[in-house]
Amino acid sequence: MFLALREIRHEKLRYGLIVGMIVLVTYLVFVLSGLAYGLAQQNTQALDTWDASKIALNSDANDSLSQSLITKQTTDKLSLTKHEAYVGQAGVVAKAKGQAKLSAQFLGIQKNQFIYHRLTTIAGHKPTTNHQILVDDSFKDNGYRLGDKVTLNSLTGKYQIVGFTHNAKLSVAPVVYGTLPTWRSLSHVTPTYQAGGIVSDRSTFKGAESSLRTLSLSQFINKLPGYSAQNMTFSFMIGFLMIIAMVVIAVFLYILTMQKLPNYAVLRAQGIPAKVLVTTTITQALLLVVGGLLIGAGLTALTVSVLPFGVPLAFNVPLLVGVTGGILLTGVIGALIPVRIILRVDPVSVIGG
Amino acid sequence: MMPTLALKNVNKTFGHGTNEVQVLTGVNFEAVAGEVSLVIGPSGSGKSTFLTIAGGIQTPTSGEVLVEDRSLLALSGKARDAFRLNQIGFILQAYNLVPYLTVADQFTLVDRVKKQGNLSTTELATLLEQLGIAELTQQYPGELSGGQTQRVAIARALYQNPEIILADEPTAALDSDRVKVVGSLLHDLAKQHHKAIVVVTHDLRLQEFADKTYKIMDGRMTLS
Ligand SMILES: Nc1ncnc2c1ncn2[C@@H]1O[C@H](COP(=O)(O)OP(=O)(O)O)[C@@H](O)[C@H]1O
Ligand SMILES: [Mg+2]
């Protein structure tokens, strides 16, 4: 620690540059991870609030809720309990007088079932009639207010916003909760169709009908349009970034170590054990990386606080721990590469002729 | 009297085949505690090679190095490090201070690695006073003149309070007055503190402080 600190103090510019580089890499990795997580969340937030484990869809719907239709004939044959709930999905464009159009996902649900019970409002109340809707609070950010009368697609009727709910996003669009009859109108189907899908919070649930296919909710989420591709893209970007960061940090530490070899040779000649020099190098790398991480995390926090609405930046503890651990590991590996050279340093090289 | 440091029939060659150079040939040497042994020879005669072999930094091609009758060559790398740290004070010819440590920190570093047996604070202060570098403790090596650097290097080696001091051209950058200071300091260390002191140099001004003088020429050593 002594040698490591003294050297950093004496070579402020050189070490400052390295810390600066680590800060930038850290910042980029944090922000990218945050965006990846934030986007992933906006794909599934609405589903997460239901706390469901299975969903049954029409087997011809290619695992897509918005493509799925289940007839009343089919549902009548199932013995559904209070653990199951009907849901129907339709893409909508919402418009209120004097407001911008908003693309949203309409979810039709039934009043006495568990999805309805688990919804929470941050303002107003849950819909009680066909012409009432509960909407995601991003509507509020876009200027919509309680009581606004909204048209959905080209339906003639008006739907009144009676409540706002928080974190209701599906496929990165705000959710509009309404009734199943409204969903039928939006999907242009007759009442012979009961719902789009049947959601259950029991892990043992199975839609035991040949026309139905039952998926776990995580299977269903992975089939959401674009969801897997998006996550994979981010994972690759973050993975590559980590590898590049490791190479860059390793190269810097390598160059740094090479420049210090004459000093190390002097110390070796004086009988200072190679172990001390190796410890010094690794301590130094850790100090630089931890310093860079702290500043990078600070910058990220600052960014989050000044970022405008709508940029989906979100973090959770496992994500932060993973990213931080990855960068720390990167630094240690970078510092370990030149260890062999330190161990072989030849004190004779500094004893001049 | 048992010699503190002895080299027996030491040969050293570098390179192979047609590139082979014999730098030391049949060197026999003894240094005893309480004496200053001087090795005088021109540049390229093998002085530094001799000194690094004596200090366990290099191994000879053949021959034996004995410290208090124990073979230095038989020691493991780790044990040789410990030997250098605890029993040998190297005063290197050039570039022998760590550039990012102030003069004071050069001594602190020794304390960190070698926890005991170093000079006390007052002994160090006296030493720095004697060498005329007491004012320089907060300077970095880059801010020192050649002569000041050399004296700091001497102080650093003596700080470890080793039994054997190996000095390579310790007076190269010093004027005659400073040569006298360093010469009598080494002489006093031998006499009062019972150290074995080996100085290799081409500086004839040091001869008056030596108890015995070897001559080295083309890798062959003779006692004069
Ligand atoms: N590692 C080495 N490889 C080849 N030749 C060497 C090496 N070290 C020293 N020499 C040669 O050995 C001779 C003696 O060198 P040295 O011991 O440094 O002499 P001095 O210190 O007396 O000037 C010189 O000719 C030098 O070129
Ligand atoms: Mg020399």
Coordinates of C-alpha atoms in Angstrom, one line a residue, chain A residues 17 37 43 51 53 62 80 98 105 115 126 156 162 167 192 212 222 236 238 265 273 276 283 286 306 353:
Chain A
L17 CA -5.5 9.5 -17.1
Y37 CA -32.8 -3.3 -17.6
N43 CA -41.7 -4.8 -21.8
D51 CA -47.9 -11.9 -10.1
S53 CA -47.3 -17.9 -13.3
N62 CA -48.1 -18.3 -32.0
L80 CA -61.8 -22.1 -13.7
G98 CA -56.5 19.0 -27.4
Q105 CA -51.8 -1.5 -25.3
I115 CA -55.9 -9.2 -12.1
K126 CA -60.6 1.3 -11.0
T156 CA -67.3 5.7 -31.9
V162 CA -61.2 7.3 -14.1
N167 CA -45.6 1.1 -13.9
T192 CA -68.9 -15.8 -28.7
L212 CA -55.4 -24.2 -26.0
N222 CA -39.6 -14.3 -23.9
F236 CA -23.7 -8.7 -26.4
I238 CA -22.2 -5.1 -22.5
A265 CA 15.1 -4.0 -10.3
P273 CA 10.9 -9.6 -1.9
V276 CA 6.0 -7.1 -2.1
T283 CA -3.1 -3.0 -4.8
L286 CA -7.4 -2.1 -7.3
V306 CA -31.0 14.9 -14.8
G353 CA 29.3 -1.1 -15.9

